[in-house]
Amino acid sequence: MKQNGTTKVMIVGAGELGTELFNTILDEPGVVLVGVVDPNDEFPGSDPAAARNIPVFTDLAEAMRTTPDLVFCLPESGVSAAEIMSVKPSHAEIVEHQAAWFFLQMIHRCRLRTIREIRTPEKEAKDAADTPTAASASEPSAGETPVFPVAKEITTGQRRKGIHNILCIDPDPEFLRDLEDTLTGEGYNVICAQSGKDGLDKALADKRDLVILDMVVSDLGYFELLSTLKGDLDTTDVPIIILTGKEVSMGERLGLVGQIELLLHKDYFTREGLLKQIRYLEKPYPMRLGLLDVQSGLFDRSYLQIRLAQEIRRADRHQIIFSMLMAGIDHFNDFLRIGGEDNGDVCIKSIADFLRETTRGSDILVRYGTDEFAILLTDATEEDSFIVARRLLAFIANYQFAGLEQLEAGEKLSASIAVIHYDRISPCIPERMIFEAERLIGEAREEGGGIIKAYGYDHAPGIDMGSDDD
C-alpha cells in the first residue's frame, strides 16, 4: 500500500487549486505524486508533469489504477466524491476542498518553521565562532560537513519537548489561579498574565517551553498574539495550547492550523486531561508530514478537530449521520517498558495497517495520541460503528504483536474503545465529542479495559463481549 514509507497522492482537478497542490507537493519528502486527473484539459503543468513522468489522466477509473493512498477531490474538477468512491482503491482516503486547503497551509508553515529552525543555529554557530574556545570546539574535522543541532533533529525525525516553564494567558483571574495551582502542583514553573500584551512581553523576555492561551484577550487579538509568537525566532517553536470558553468558528479553526498543538474548550476539559496532553508534548515523536503522523501513516490529531468540525456542520445542516470511535491501548506504557520502543512502534503500525484494511476509504483514520486512535465514520449508522469497534477490539486482543512473548504468560494487549453516534449527542462542538470519548475510555479502563463503551448507553447491548460475525 505504501512504498518505502511514502504516501501516494492523486490530484483530481487541475485548475488553480490543483496546480498549487501539484507545485507544492511535487518535491515534498515522503509524498509520491502518482498523477493528476484533468477532465477539463486546463492543467498548465502538463509539461513539468511529463518531464517527471507524472501521468495526467482524463479517465478517473484509469487514474485509480495507480492505487493512491490520498485522493484530493477538488471542486474545479467537476468530479464528485461519490464518483471517486465508486472507483477508488478500498484503502484510499478522499481529501475534499477545505481539507486540501488545510494540507497546503500545513506544508507551507512546516517549511517556514524548518527554515527558521535551521537559520537560528547557523546564526548561533557564526556568533560562537567569534570566540577562540567555541571555534575550536565546533570546528569540523577535515572533510566533515558540520551539522547544526536543530537540523540534525529534523534529519533524524525526532523531537523532544522538555517542558518545565509554562506561560498561561487568560483574562479570568480565578481560572488563572486554578490553572496555576494545577500546574505547579505537578512541578511546573508557571508564569501568568491576564492580558495579551503582558503575556507577549513575558514570552519574549523569558522563553517558555509551553504557552497556554485563551482566545479571548481584550487588549490584543489572539491572532496578532499568535502571529507575533510564531514570527519571532526565539518563540516560533514554542508549542501553544488554546484553552478557551469561546465558540470557535470553522474559519478560526482553519486559521489555527499549524499555529497551535491543540484546542481545548473550558466546558469540556479536565485538569487530568490537560496534564496528559502536556506529557504527550514531552514525548519524542516523529516529525509530521503535512497533516500526517509519520510513524503510523494516519492523519494527526489536529486534523481530527478540523474534520470533526466539518462533519458536525454537515450533520447539522443536512441531517447526515456519522459516528466517532476512539480507542486507547490498555497499559501501553507497561508494554513499552517491557517490550521496548521498537516493538511499540511495530504495534502502532500494525494497528494502523489493520484500520486501513478494514475501514472504508471515506472514513477518517487518526493517530490521536501515543496510544490512542480515532476514526470518523462518515454516513455510518450506530450499528455500523459497533461492528468496526468489535473488529478493532478483537484484533488487538488476538494479534500476536512483537514483544508479547516478553510479558507474563497469558498476558495480551487489549483496548478500551468509545463509540459516539452524533445523533445521540447533537448538537455539540467537536471538543465535547472528544471529551466524552476520553471519558468513556477512562470508564472502560476503570472496569479493567478490553471493552467498548457507547455514549447514551448504561450498558450497550451486545457490544462489550460480542464477536463480529458480519
Coordinates of C-alpha atoms in Angstrom, one line a residue:
M1 CA 0.0 0.0 0.0
K2 CA 2.8 2.4 0.9
Q3 CA 6.2 2.1 -0.7
N4 CA 9.3 2.8 1.4
G5 CA 7.2 4.8 3.9
T6 CA 5.8 7.2 1.3
T7 CA 2.3 8.3 0.7
K8 CA 0.9 8.1 -2.8
V9 CA -1.2 11.1 -3.8
M10 CA -3.6 11.7 -6.7
I11 CA -5.0 15.1 -7.5
V12 CA -8.5 15.2 -9.1
G13 CA -8.7 18.7 -10.5
A14 CA -6.2 20.8 -12.5
G15 CA -7.4 24.4 -12.1
E16 CA -5.9 27.0 -9.7
L17 CA -6.0 24.9 -6.5
G18 CA -4.9 21.7 -8.3
T19 CA -1.9 23.5 -9.8
E20 CA -0.9 24.9 -6.4
L21 CA -1.2 21.4 -4.9
F22 CA 0.9 20.0 -7.8
N23 CA 3.7 22.6 -7.4
T24 CA 3.7 22.3 -3.6
I25 CA 3.9 18.6 -3.1
L26 CA 5.9 17.8 -6.2
D27 CA 9.2 17.5 -4.2
E28 CA 7.7 17.1 -0.7
P29 CA 9.6 14.4 1.2
G30 CA 7.6 11.3 1.8
V31 CA 5.0 12.1 -0.8
V32 CA 4.8 10.5 -4.3
L33 CA 2.5 12.2 -6.8
V34 CA 1.2 9.4 -8.9
G35 CA -1.0 11.5 -11.2
V36 CA -3.4 14.4 -11.9
V37 CA -6.9 14.0 -13.2
D38 CA -7.7 16.8 -15.7
P39 CA -11.1 16.2 -17.2
N40 CA -11.4 19.8 -18.4
D41 CA -8.0 19.9 -20.2
E42 CA -6.9 23.0 -18.2
F43 CA -3.7 21.9 -16.4
P44 CA -0.9 24.4 -17.1
G45 CA 1.7 22.0 -15.5
S46 CA 1.4 19.3 -18.2
D47 CA 5.0 19.8 -19.4
P48 CA 6.6 19.7 -15.9
A49 CA 4.4 16.6 -15.2
A50 CA 5.7 14.9 -18.4
A51 CA 9.3 15.8 -17.5
R52 CA 8.8 14.0 -14.2
N53 CA 6.9 11.1 -15.7
I54 CA 3.8 12.0 -13.8
P55 CA 0.7 11.0 -15.8
V56 CA -2.2 13.3 -16.5
F57 CA -5.4 11.4 -16.8
T58 CA -8.8 12.2 -18.3
D59 CA -10.4 8.9 -17.2
L60 CA -11.0 8.7 -13.4
A61 CA -11.1 4.8 -13.3
E62 CA -7.7 4.6 -15.1
A63 CA -6.2 7.1 -12.6
M64 CA -7.3 5.0 -9.7
R65 CA -5.3 2.0 -11.0
T66 CA -2.2 3.8 -9.6
T67 CA -3.6 2.8 -6.2
P68 CA -3.2 6.2 -4.4
D69 CA -3.3 6.5 -0.6
L70 CA -4.8 10.0 -0.7
V71 CA -7.1 11.4 -3.4
F72 CA -7.6 15.2 -3.4
C73 CA -11.2 15.8 -4.7
L74 CA -11.3 19.5 -5.9
P75 CA -14.5 21.2 -6.9
E76 CA -12.8 22.7 -10.0
S77 CA -12.7 19.2 -11.5
G78 CA -16.5 18.8 -11.7
V79 CA -15.9 15.2 -10.3
S80 CA -17.9 14.4 -7.1
A81 CA -16.6 12.5 -4.1
A82 CA -19.3 9.9 -4.8
E83 CA -17.8 9.3 -8.3
I84 CA -14.3 8.8 -6.8
M85 CA -15.8 6.5 -4.1
S86 CA -17.1 4.2 -6.8
V87 CA -13.8 3.5 -8.4
K88 CA -11.0 4.3 -5.9
P89 CA -9.0 1.6 -4.1
S90 CA -10.6 0.4 -0.8
H91 CA -7.7 1.8 1.3
A92 CA -7.6 5.2 -0.3
E93 CA -8.8 8.3 1.7
I94 CA -10.6 11.2 0.0
V95 CA -9.5 14.7 0.9
E96 CA -12.1 17.3 -0.1
H97 CA -11.8 21.1 -0.8
Q98 CA -11.4 22.6 2.7
A99 CA -9.0 19.8 3.8
A100 CA -6.9 20.3 0.7
W101 CA -6.5 24.0 1.6
F102 CA -5.6 22.8 5.1
F103 CA -3.0 20.4 3.7
L104 CA -1.4 23.3 1.7
Q105 CA -1.3 25.5 4.8
M106 CA 0.3 22.8 6.9
I107 CA 3.1 22.2 4.3
H108 CA 3.8 25.9 3.9
R109 CA 4.0 26.5 7.6
C110 CA 6.1 23.4 8.2
R111 CA 8.6 24.6 5.6
L112 CA 8.8 28.1 7.1
R113 CA 9.3 26.6 10.6
T114 CA 12.1 24.4 9.2
I115 CA 13.8 27.3 7.6
R116 CA 13.6 29.3 10.8
E117 CA 14.9 26.4 12.9
I118 CA 17.9 25.9 10.6
R119 CA 18.7 29.7 10.4
T120 CA 18.8 30.0 14.2
P121 CA 21.6 27.5 14.8
E122 CA 23.5 28.8 11.8
K123 CA 23.5 32.3 13.4
E124 CA 24.4 30.8 16.8
A125 CA 27.3 28.9 15.2
K126 CA 28.6 32.1 13.5
D127 CA 28.4 34.1 16.7
A128 CA 30.1 31.3 18.7
A129 CA 32.9 31.2 16.1
D130 CA 33.9 34.7 17.2
T131 CA 35.4 33.2 20.4
P132 CA 38.6 31.0 20.2
T133 CA 37.3 28.4 22.6
A134 CA 33.9 28.0 20.9
A135 CA 35.5 28.0 17.5
S136 CA 37.9 25.1 18.3
A137 CA 35.1 23.1 19.9
S138 CA 32.7 23.4 17.0
E139 CA 35.2 23.2 14.1
P140 CA 34.6 20.1 12.0
S141 CA 37.4 17.7 11.1
A142 CA 38.8 17.6 7.6
G143 CA 36.2 16.6 5.1
E144 CA 33.4 16.5 7.6
T145 CA 30.2 18.5 7.0
P146 CA 29.1 20.5 10.0
V147 CA 25.7 19.5 11.3
F148 CA 23.8 22.0 13.4
P149 CA 21.8 20.6 16.4
V150 CA 18.3 21.5 15.2
A151 CA 19.0 20.4 11.6
K152 CA 20.1 17.1 13.0
E153 CA 16.8 16.7 14.9
I154 CA 14.9 17.4 11.7
T155 CA 17.1 14.8 9.8
T156 CA 16.5 12.1 12.3
G157 CA 12.8 12.9 12.5
Q158 CA 12.8 13.0 16.3
R159 CA 11.9 15.9 18.6
R160 CA 11.7 16.1 22.3
K161 CA 9.9 18.8 24.2
G162 CA 11.3 19.1 27.8
I163 CA 8.5 21.2 29.3
H164 CA 9.4 22.9 32.6
N165 CA 8.4 26.5 32.2
I166 CA 4.8 27.3 31.2
L167 CA 3.2 30.7 30.4
C168 CA -0.6 30.9 31.0
I169 CA -2.5 33.8 29.5
D170 CA -6.1 34.2 30.5
P171 CA -8.3 37.3 31.4
D172 CA -10.1 35.4 34.2
P173 CA -8.1 35.7 37.4
E174 CA -9.9 32.9 39.2
F175 CA -9.5 30.5 36.3
L176 CA -5.8 31.5 36.0
R177 CA -5.2 30.8 39.7
D178 CA -6.8 27.3 39.4
L179 CA -4.7 26.6 36.4
E180 CA -1.5 27.8 38.1
D181 CA -2.3 25.6 41.2
T182 CA -2.8 22.6 38.9
L183 CA 0.4 23.0 37.0
T184 CA 2.6 24.0 40.0
G185 CA 1.2 21.0 41.9
E186 CA 2.8 18.8 39.1
G187 CA 6.2 20.5 39.4
Y188 CA 5.9 23.0 36.5
N189 CA 7.2 26.6 36.8
V190 CA 4.3 28.8 35.9
I191 CA 4.1 32.5 34.9
C192 CA 0.7 34.0 34.5
A193 CA -0.6 37.0 32.5
Q194 CA -4.1 38.4 32.3
S195 CA -3.6 40.5 29.1
G196 CA -2.2 39.7 25.7
K197 CA 0.4 42.4 25.8
D198 CA 1.7 41.3 29.3
G199 CA 1.8 37.7 28.1
L200 CA 3.6 38.6 24.9
D201 CA 6.2 40.7 26.8
K202 CA 6.8 37.8 29.2
A203 CA 7.1 35.3 26.4
L204 CA 9.6 37.4 24.5
A205 CA 11.6 38.3 27.6
D206 CA 11.9 34.8 29.1
K207 CA 11.3 32.0 26.6
R208 CA 8.8 29.4 27.8
D209 CA 8.6 25.7 27.0
L210 CA 4.8 26.0 26.5
V211 CA 2.1 28.7 26.2
I212 CA -1.5 28.0 27.3
L213 CA -3.7 30.8 25.9
D214 CA -7.3 31.9 25.9
M215 CA -8.5 33.2 22.6
V216 CA -10.4 36.0 24.4
V217 CA -7.8 38.7 25.3
S218 CA -9.3 42.1 25.2
D219 CA -6.2 44.3 24.6
L220 CA -4.6 42.2 21.9
G221 CA -6.3 39.9 19.4
Y222 CA -5.3 36.3 19.7
F223 CA -4.4 36.2 16.0
E224 CA -2.0 39.0 16.5
L225 CA -0.6 37.3 19.6
L226 CA -0.1 34.0 17.8
S227 CA 1.4 35.7 14.7
T228 CA 3.9 37.6 16.9
L229 CA 4.9 34.4 18.8
K230 CA 5.3 32.3 15.6
G231 CA 7.0 35.2 13.8
D232 CA 9.8 35.6 16.4
L233 CA 12.8 33.3 16.0
D234 CA 13.0 32.9 19.8
T235 CA 9.4 31.7 20.2
T236 CA 8.5 30.2 16.8
D237 CA 9.0 26.6 18.0
V238 CA 7.2 27.1 21.4
P239 CA 4.1 24.8 21.4
I240 CA 0.8 26.5 22.1
I241 CA -2.4 25.1 23.6
I242 CA -5.6 27.1 23.2
L243 CA -7.8 26.7 26.2
T244 CA -10.9 28.8 25.7
G245 CA -14.6 29.2 26.5
K246 CA -15.2 30.8 23.1
E247 CA -17.2 29.1 20.4
V248 CA -14.7 28.6 17.6
S249 CA -15.8 29.0 14.0
M250 CA -14.7 26.9 11.1
G251 CA -12.7 29.8 9.7
E252 CA -11.0 30.3 13.1
R253 CA -10.2 26.6 13.3
L254 CA -8.6 26.7 9.8
G255 CA -6.6 29.8 10.8
L256 CA -5.2 28.0 13.8
V257 CA -3.8 25.2 11.6
G258 CA 0.0 25.0 12.0
Q259 CA -0.1 27.6 14.8
I260 CA -1.1 25.5 17.8
E261 CA -0.8 22.0 19.1
L262 CA -4.3 21.6 20.5
L263 CA -7.6 23.3 21.0
L264 CA -9.4 22.6 24.3
H265 CA -12.7 24.1 25.4
K266 CA -13.1 25.2 29.1
D267 CA -16.5 23.4 29.3
Y268 CA -15.1 20.1 28.1
F269 CA -11.7 19.5 29.6
T270 CA -10.3 18.1 32.9
R271 CA -7.2 19.0 34.7
E272 CA -6.1 15.4 34.3
G273 CA -6.7 15.6 30.5
L274 CA -4.7 18.8 30.2
L275 CA -1.8 17.3 32.1
K276 CA -2.0 14.2 29.8
Q277 CA -1.7 16.5 26.8
I278 CA 1.3 18.3 28.2
R279 CA 3.0 15.0 28.9
Y280 CA 2.3 13.9 25.3
L281 CA 4.2 17.0 24.1
E282 CA 7.1 16.0 26.2
K283 CA 7.4 12.6 24.5
P284 CA 9.7 12.2 21.4
Y285 CA 7.6 11.8 18.3
P286 CA 8.3 11.7 14.5
M287 CA 8.2 14.9 12.5
R288 CA 4.8 15.3 10.9
L289 CA 4.5 15.2 7.2
G290 CA 1.9 18.0 6.5
L291 CA -1.2 16.6 8.2
L292 CA 0.1 13.1 8.7
D293 CA 1.6 11.2 11.6
V294 CA 4.7 9.7 10.0
Q295 CA 5.0 6.8 12.4
S296 CA 1.5 5.4 11.7
G297 CA 0.9 6.9 8.3
L298 CA -2.5 8.1 9.6
F299 CA -3.8 11.7 10.0
D300 CA -2.8 13.5 13.2
R301 CA -5.0 14.8 16.0
S302 CA -5.0 18.4 14.7
Y303 CA -6.7 17.1 11.5
L304 CA -9.3 15.3 13.6
Q305 CA -10.5 18.5 15.2
I306 CA -10.9 20.1 11.8
R307 CA -12.7 17.2 10.1
L308 CA -14.9 16.6 13.2
A309 CA -16.0 20.2 13.0
Q310 CA -16.8 19.8 9.3
E311 CA -18.8 16.6 9.9
I312 CA -20.7 18.2 12.7
R313 CA -21.6 21.2 10.4
R314 CA -22.7 18.8 7.6
A315 CA -24.8 16.8 10.0
D316 CA -26.5 19.9 11.5
R317 CA -27.2 21.3 8.0
H318 CA -28.1 18.2 6.0
Q319 CA -29.2 15.7 8.7
I320 CA -26.2 13.4 7.7
I321 CA -25.4 10.7 10.2
F322 CA -21.9 9.9 11.4
S323 CA -20.0 8.4 14.3
M324 CA -16.7 8.9 16.1
L325 CA -14.8 5.9 17.5
M326 CA -11.8 6.4 19.8
A327 CA -9.6 3.6 21.1
G328 CA -6.9 3.6 23.7
I329 CA -4.4 0.7 24.0
D330 CA -4.6 -0.5 27.7
H331 CA -1.3 -0.5 29.7
F332 CA 0.7 0.6 26.6
N333 CA 3.4 2.2 28.8
D334 CA 4.0 -1.1 30.5
F335 CA 4.2 -2.8 27.2
L336 CA 6.8 -0.2 26.1
R337 CA 8.8 -0.6 29.3
I338 CA 8.9 -4.4 28.9
G339 CA 8.8 -4.9 25.2
G340 CA 10.8 -1.9 24.1
E341 CA 10.2 1.2 22.0
D342 CA 10.9 -0.7 18.7
N343 CA 8.1 -3.2 19.4
G344 CA 5.9 -0.3 20.4
D345 CA 6.4 1.3 17.0
V346 CA 5.6 -2.0 15.3
C347 CA 2.5 -2.3 17.4
I348 CA 1.3 1.1 16.3
K349 CA 2.0 0.4 12.7
S350 CA 0.2 -2.9 12.8
I351 CA -2.9 -1.4 14.2
A352 CA -2.8 1.4 11.7
D353 CA -2.5 -1.1 8.8
F354 CA -5.4 -3.1 10.2
L355 CA -7.6 0.1 10.3
R356 CA -6.7 1.0 6.7
E357 CA -7.5 -2.5 5.5
T358 CA -10.8 -2.9 7.3
T359 CA -12.4 0.6 7.0
R360 CA -13.9 2.4 4.1
G361 CA -11.9 5.0 2.1
S362 CA -14.3 7.7 3.2
D363 CA -13.6 7.1 6.9
I364 CA -11.0 9.3 8.5
L365 CA -8.3 7.5 10.4
V366 CA -6.3 9.4 13.1
R367 CA -3.4 8.7 15.4
Y368 CA -4.7 10.8 18.3
G369 CA -2.1 10.2 20.9
T370 CA 0.8 8.0 21.9
D371 CA -1.5 5.0 22.4
E372 CA -4.8 6.3 21.0
F373 CA -6.5 6.1 17.7
A374 CA -9.7 7.8 16.4
I375 CA -12.0 7.0 13.5
L376 CA -14.6 9.3 11.9
L377 CA -17.1 7.0 10.3
T378 CA -19.0 9.1 7.8
D379 CA -22.5 8.2 6.8
A380 CA -22.5 5.4 9.3
T381 CA -25.2 4.0 11.5
E382 CA -24.7 3.3 15.1
E383 CA -24.7 -0.4 14.4
D384 CA -22.0 0.1 11.7
S385 CA -19.9 1.8 14.4
F386 CA -20.3 -1.1 16.8
I387 CA -19.2 -3.5 14.1
V388 CA -16.0 -1.5 13.5
A389 CA -15.4 -1.3 17.3
R390 CA -15.8 -5.1 17.7
R391 CA -13.4 -5.8 14.9
L392 CA -10.7 -3.5 16.4
L393 CA -11.3 -4.9 19.9
A394 CA -10.9 -8.5 18.6
F395 CA -7.8 -7.6 16.5
I396 CA -5.9 -6.0 19.4
A397 CA -6.8 -8.8 21.8
N398 CA -5.8 -11.7 19.4
Y399 CA -3.0 -10.4 17.3
Q400 CA 0.5 -11.7 18.1
F401 CA 2.3 -8.4 18.4
A402 CA 6.1 -8.5 18.6
G403 CA 7.2 -8.2 22.2
L404 CA 4.2 -10.1 23.7
E405 CA 6.5 -13.0 24.4
Q406 CA 8.3 -10.9 27.0
L407 CA 5.1 -10.3 29.0
E408 CA 4.0 -12.8 31.7
A409 CA 2.4 -16.0 30.4
G410 CA -1.0 -15.4 29.0
E411 CA -0.9 -11.6 29.0
K412 CA -2.0 -9.8 25.9
L413 CA -2.7 -6.3 24.8
S414 CA -6.3 -5.0 24.9
A415 CA -8.1 -1.8 24.1
S416 CA -10.7 0.4 25.7
I417 CA -13.0 1.8 23.0
A418 CA -15.5 4.6 23.0
V419 CA -18.3 4.9 20.3
I420 CA -20.3 8.1 19.9
H421 CA -23.0 8.4 17.3
Y422 CA -23.7 12.0 16.6
D423 CA -27.5 11.7 16.7
R424 CA -27.2 10.8 20.4
I425 CA -25.1 13.9 21.4
S426 CA -26.1 16.6 18.9
P427 CA -25.9 19.5 18.7
C428 CA -22.4 19.9 20.1
I429 CA -19.0 21.2 19.4
P430 CA -16.0 18.9 18.4
E431 CA -14.3 19.4 21.8
R432 CA -17.3 17.9 23.6
M433 CA -17.3 14.8 21.5
I434 CA -13.6 14.3 22.1
F435 CA -14.1 14.9 25.8
E436 CA -16.9 12.4 26.1
A437 CA -14.9 9.8 24.2
E438 CA -12.0 10.2 26.5
R439 CA -14.3 10.0 29.5
L440 CA -15.8 6.7 28.2
I441 CA -12.3 5.3 27.6
G442 CA -11.4 6.2 31.2
E443 CA -14.5 4.4 32.5
A444 CA -13.7 1.3 30.4
R445 CA -10.2 1.2 31.8
E446 CA -11.5 1.6 35.4
E447 CA -13.5 -1.6 34.7
G448 CA -10.4 -3.4 33.6
G449 CA -10.2 -2.4 29.9
G450 CA -10.8 -4.6 26.9
I451 CA -14.4 -3.4 26.5
I452 CA -16.5 -1.0 24.4
K453 CA -18.4 1.9 25.9
A454 CA -21.1 3.7 23.8
Y455 CA -22.4 7.2 24.5
G456 CA -26.0 7.2 25.6
Y457 CA -25.9 3.6 27.0
D458 CA -25.5 2.5 30.5
H459 CA -24.8 -1.0 29.2
A460 CA -24.5 -1.1 25.4
P461 CA -26.3 -4.3 24.4
G462 CA -24.3 -6.8 22.6
I463 CA -21.1 -4.8 22.1
D464 CA -18.9 -5.4 25.1
M465 CA -18.4 -9.1 24.6
G466 CA -19.9 -9.6 21.1
S467 CA -17.8 -11.0 18.3
D468 CA -18.1 -9.7 14.8
D469 CA -19.9 -12.1 12.5
D470 CA -20.9 -9.5 9.9

